[in-house]
XYZ file of C-alpha atoms in Angstrom:
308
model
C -3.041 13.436 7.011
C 0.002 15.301 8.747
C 2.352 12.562 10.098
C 1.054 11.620 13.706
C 3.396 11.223 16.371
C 2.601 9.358 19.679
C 5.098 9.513 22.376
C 3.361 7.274 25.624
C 6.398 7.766 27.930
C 6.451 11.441 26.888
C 9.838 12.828 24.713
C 12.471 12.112 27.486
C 11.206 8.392 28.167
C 10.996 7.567 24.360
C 14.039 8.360 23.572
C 16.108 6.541 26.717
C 13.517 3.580 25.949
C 14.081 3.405 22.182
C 16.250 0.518 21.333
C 15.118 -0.890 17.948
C 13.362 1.011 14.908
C 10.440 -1.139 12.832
C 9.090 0.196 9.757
C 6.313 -0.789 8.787
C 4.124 -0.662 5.181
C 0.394 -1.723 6.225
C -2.101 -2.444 3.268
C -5.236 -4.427 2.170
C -3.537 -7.620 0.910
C -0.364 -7.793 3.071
C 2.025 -6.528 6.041
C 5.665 -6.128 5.716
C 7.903 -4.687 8.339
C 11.778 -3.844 8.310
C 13.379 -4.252 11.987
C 16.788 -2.068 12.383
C 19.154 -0.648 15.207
C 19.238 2.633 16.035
C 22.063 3.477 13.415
C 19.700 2.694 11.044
C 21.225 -1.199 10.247
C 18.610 -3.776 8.789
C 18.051 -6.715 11.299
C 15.789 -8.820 10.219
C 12.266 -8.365 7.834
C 8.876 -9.881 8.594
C 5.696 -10.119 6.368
C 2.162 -11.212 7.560
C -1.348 -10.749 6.396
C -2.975 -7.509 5.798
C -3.318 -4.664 8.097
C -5.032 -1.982 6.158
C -6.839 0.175 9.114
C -10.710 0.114 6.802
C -9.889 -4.020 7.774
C -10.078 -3.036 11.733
C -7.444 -2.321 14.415
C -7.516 -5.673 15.871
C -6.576 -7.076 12.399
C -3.934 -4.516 12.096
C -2.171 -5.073 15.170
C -1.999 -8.827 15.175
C -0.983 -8.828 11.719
C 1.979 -6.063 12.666
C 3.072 -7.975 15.641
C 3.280 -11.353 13.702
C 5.349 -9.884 11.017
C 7.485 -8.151 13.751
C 8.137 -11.411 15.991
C 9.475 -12.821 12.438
C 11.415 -9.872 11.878
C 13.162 -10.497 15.328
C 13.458 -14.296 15.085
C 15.706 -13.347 11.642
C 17.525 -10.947 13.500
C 18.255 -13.376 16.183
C 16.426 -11.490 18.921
C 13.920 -14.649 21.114
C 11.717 -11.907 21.594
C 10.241 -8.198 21.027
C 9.971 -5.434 23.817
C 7.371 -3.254 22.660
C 8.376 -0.831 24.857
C 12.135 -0.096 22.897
C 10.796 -0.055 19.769
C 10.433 3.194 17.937
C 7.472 2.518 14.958
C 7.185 3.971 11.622
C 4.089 3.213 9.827
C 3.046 3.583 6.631
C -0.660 2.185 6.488
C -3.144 2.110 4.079
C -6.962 4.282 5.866
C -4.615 6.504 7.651
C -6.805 9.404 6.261
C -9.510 8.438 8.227
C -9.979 9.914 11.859
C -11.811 7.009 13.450
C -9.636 4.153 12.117
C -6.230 6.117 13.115
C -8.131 6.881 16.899
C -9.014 2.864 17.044
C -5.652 1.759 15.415
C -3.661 4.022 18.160
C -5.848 3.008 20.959
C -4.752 -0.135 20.842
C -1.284 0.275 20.149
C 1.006 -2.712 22.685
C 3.144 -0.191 24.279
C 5.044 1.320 22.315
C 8.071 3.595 22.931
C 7.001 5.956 19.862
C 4.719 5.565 17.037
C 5.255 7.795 14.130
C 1.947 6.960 11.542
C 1.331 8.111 8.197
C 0.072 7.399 4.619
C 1.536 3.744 3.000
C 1.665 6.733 -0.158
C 3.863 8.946 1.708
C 6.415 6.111 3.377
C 6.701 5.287 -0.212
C 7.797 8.449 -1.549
C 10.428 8.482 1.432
C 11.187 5.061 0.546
C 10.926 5.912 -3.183
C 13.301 8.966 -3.281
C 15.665 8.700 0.332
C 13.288 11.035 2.027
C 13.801 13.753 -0.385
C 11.447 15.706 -2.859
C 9.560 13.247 -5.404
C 6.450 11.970 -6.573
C 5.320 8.495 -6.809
C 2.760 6.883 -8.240
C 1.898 3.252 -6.675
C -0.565 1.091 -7.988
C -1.039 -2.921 -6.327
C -3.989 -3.563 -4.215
C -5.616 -0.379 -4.886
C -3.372 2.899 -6.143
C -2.439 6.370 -4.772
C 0.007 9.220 -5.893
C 1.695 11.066 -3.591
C 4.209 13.771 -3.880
C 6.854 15.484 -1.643
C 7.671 18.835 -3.061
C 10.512 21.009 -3.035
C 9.114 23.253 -0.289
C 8.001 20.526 1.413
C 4.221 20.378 0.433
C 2.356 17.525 -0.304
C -0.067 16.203 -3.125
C -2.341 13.624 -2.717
C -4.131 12.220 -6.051
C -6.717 9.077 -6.123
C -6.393 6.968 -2.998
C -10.373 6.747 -2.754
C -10.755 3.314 -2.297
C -11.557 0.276 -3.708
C -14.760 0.483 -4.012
C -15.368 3.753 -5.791
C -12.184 4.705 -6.685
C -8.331 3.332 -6.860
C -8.244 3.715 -10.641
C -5.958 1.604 -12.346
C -4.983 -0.921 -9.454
C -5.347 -4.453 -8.956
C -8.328 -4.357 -7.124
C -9.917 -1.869 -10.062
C -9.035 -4.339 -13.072
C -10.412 -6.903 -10.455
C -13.475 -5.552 -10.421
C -13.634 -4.888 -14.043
C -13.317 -7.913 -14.864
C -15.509 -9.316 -12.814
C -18.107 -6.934 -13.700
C -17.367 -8.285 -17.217
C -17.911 -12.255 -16.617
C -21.029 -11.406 -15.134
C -22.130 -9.863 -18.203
C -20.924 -12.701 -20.313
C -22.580 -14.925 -18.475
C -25.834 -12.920 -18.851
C -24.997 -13.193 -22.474
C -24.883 -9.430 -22.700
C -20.881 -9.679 -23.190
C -18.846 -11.814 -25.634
C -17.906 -15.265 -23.693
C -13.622 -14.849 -24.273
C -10.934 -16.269 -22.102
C -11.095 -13.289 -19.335
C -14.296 -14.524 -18.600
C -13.573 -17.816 -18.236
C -11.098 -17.552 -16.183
C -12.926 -15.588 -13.954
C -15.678 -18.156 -14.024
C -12.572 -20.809 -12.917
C -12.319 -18.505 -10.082
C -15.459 -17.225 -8.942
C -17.318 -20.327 -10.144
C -19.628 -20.886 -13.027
C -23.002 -20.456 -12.494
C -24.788 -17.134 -10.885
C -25.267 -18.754 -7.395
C -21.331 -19.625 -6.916
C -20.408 -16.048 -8.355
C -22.756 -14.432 -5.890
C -21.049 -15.994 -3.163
C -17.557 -15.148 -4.111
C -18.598 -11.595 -4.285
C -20.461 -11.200 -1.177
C -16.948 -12.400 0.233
C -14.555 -11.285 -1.442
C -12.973 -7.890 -0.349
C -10.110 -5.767 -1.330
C -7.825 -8.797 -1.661
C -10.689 -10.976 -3.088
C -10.844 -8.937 -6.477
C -7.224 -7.528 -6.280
C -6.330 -11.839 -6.717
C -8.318 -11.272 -10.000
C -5.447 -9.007 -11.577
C -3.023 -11.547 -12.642
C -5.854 -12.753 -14.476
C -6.558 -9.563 -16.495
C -2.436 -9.941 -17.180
C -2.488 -13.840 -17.934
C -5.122 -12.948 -21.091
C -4.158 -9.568 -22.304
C -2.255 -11.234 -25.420
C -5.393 -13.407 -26.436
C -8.213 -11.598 -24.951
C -9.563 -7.930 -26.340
C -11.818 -6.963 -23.179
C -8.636 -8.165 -21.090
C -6.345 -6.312 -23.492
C -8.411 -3.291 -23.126
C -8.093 -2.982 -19.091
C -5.052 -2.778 -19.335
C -4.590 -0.166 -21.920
C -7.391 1.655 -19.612
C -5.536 1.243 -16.641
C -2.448 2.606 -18.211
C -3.988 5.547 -18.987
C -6.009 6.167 -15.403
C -2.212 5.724 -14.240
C -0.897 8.515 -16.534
C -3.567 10.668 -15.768
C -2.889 10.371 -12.080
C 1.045 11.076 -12.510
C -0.009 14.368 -15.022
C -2.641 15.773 -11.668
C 0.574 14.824 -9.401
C 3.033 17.038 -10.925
C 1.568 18.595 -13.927
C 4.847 20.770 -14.341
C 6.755 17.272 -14.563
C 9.459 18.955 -11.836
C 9.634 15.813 -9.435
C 11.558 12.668 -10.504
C 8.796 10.049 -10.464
C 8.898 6.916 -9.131
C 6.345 3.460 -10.011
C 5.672 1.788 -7.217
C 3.676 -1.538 -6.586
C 3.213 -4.572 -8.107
C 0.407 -3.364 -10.725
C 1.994 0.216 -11.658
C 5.544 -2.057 -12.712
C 4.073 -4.396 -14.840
C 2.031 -1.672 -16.890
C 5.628 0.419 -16.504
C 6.698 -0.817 -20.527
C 3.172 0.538 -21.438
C 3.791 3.885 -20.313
C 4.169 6.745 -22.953
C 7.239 8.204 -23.633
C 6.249 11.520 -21.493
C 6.079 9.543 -18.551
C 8.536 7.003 -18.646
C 10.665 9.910 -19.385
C 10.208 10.913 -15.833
C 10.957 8.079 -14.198
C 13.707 7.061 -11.769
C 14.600 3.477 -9.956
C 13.062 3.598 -6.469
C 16.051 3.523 -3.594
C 13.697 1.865 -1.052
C 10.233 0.695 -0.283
C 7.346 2.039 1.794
C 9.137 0.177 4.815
C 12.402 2.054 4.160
C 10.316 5.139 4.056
C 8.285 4.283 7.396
C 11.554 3.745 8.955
C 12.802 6.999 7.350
C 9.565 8.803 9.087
C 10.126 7.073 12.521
C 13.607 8.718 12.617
C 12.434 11.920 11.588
C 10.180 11.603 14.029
C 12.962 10.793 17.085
C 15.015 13.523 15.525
C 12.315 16.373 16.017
C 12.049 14.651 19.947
C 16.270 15.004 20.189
C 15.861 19.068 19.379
């Protein structure tokens, strides 16, 4: 989606309310928000549970305002007044109509709200809000791109349950999909599937029961598994040579030209990083920030269009 920009007060108000800027990156396993002055000077940072919108607005906000109280108790400030703050977000189901329209509705007063993609804060945050691609891969995976005429791409992103290729909650899945078949006997018994079994639990009842529960997050916890095994395992081995290469494929339909430095973001898409092939790697640069640098990025954007 096209940033969305909420102004309660209307322009004039936000702006002589605005005080404090928060940025922050909303997604499936976690929260973390970055809580500056107006001159753009980091204050404090704040981290709470997820707040993905697909997880519910309710969720969202509580786990946004809990981050945000501890971003303000590390910047020495007793308390927040929603009404000054200016927030960039960067959230995971921004996409989706209904969720945003929930999400906003029950927004706690805010001066401005400036709401986006967690993809596109990240290529802000990835490349100091200028052109770029970046291709981020933890809980699930996305690649977004900001071109030089200032387009956008959007490649993957689906979800978890269908899609996300090459993310934790993907090789999650995979290999979860795998110790059921071992324990069918229809798939070699290895040391992925035990420790999946460790996990889950080992007989078909217990693994039933973690699945009906577990979520996003749930399988995404699998991932370090997948990791833990790859050097003694072959089915683990092979995920992650398979997620390597849904990764590559996703950076070659972002910028098939290869004109945009390319950023890895996200804690599954650096660990495969050294796996990458030498036409990839090739293309990639350091990130300067994170997805809450780059919500705080869009937030000021956002005051800046208000200003002119």
């Amino acid at each position: 989606m096209n940033t969305t920009t909420l102004c309660p007060l209307g322009a004039d108000s936000a702006l002589a309310s605005t005080r404090f800027l928060l940025g922050v990156d909303g997604g499936g396993t976690g929260t973390r928000v970055r809580l500056s002055d107006l001159q753009g000077q980091c204050l404090g940072q704040g981290e709470a549970g997820p707040s993905a919108l697909g997880q519910g607005a309710e969720q969202a906000w509580r786990h946004i305002q809990q981050a945000a109280q501890q971003a303000a108790l590390n910047a020495g400030l007793p308390a927040l007044d929603w009404s000054q703050m200016a927030v960039g977000l960067g959230m995971s189901g921004s996409s989706v109509t209904h969720l945003v329209e929930a999400f906003m509705a029950q927004q706690p007063g805010c001066a401005l709200l400036a709401l986006d993609s967690d993809g596109f804060t990240t290529v802000l945050g990835a490349h100091g809000g200028q052109a770029g691609a970046v291709v981020a891969a933890g809980t699930g995976s996305i690649g977004e791109a900001l071109r030089r005429d200032g387009s956008r791409a959007c490649i993957s992103g689906w979800g978890w349950i269908c899609g996300d290729e090459g993310s934790g909650a993907w090789l999650g899945l995979k290999a979860m999909r795998h110790a059921q078949q071992a324990m069918d006997g229809r798939a070699v018994v290895g040391t992925l599937a035990r420790a999946v079994w460790a996990v889950a639990g080992h007989d078909r009842e217990a693994v039933l029961a973690w699945c009906a529960q577990a979520g996003q997050a749930g399988y995404a916890s699998l991932a370090p598994v997948v990791f833990e095994h790859r050097g003694g395992d072959g089915m683990a081995a092979a995920l992650v040579q398979e997620a390597v290469i849904e990764l590559e494929r996703l950076a070659m339909a972002l910028d098939p030209a290869g004109d945009l430095p390319l950023a890895l973001c996200g804690s599954v898409a650096l660990r495969l990083a050294p796996d990458f092939s030498g036409t990839i790697a090739g293309r990639c640069v350091s990130p300067q920030g994170d997805s809450a640098d780059g919500a705080l990025h869009l937030v000021r954007s956002a005051l800046q269009r208000l200003r002119t």
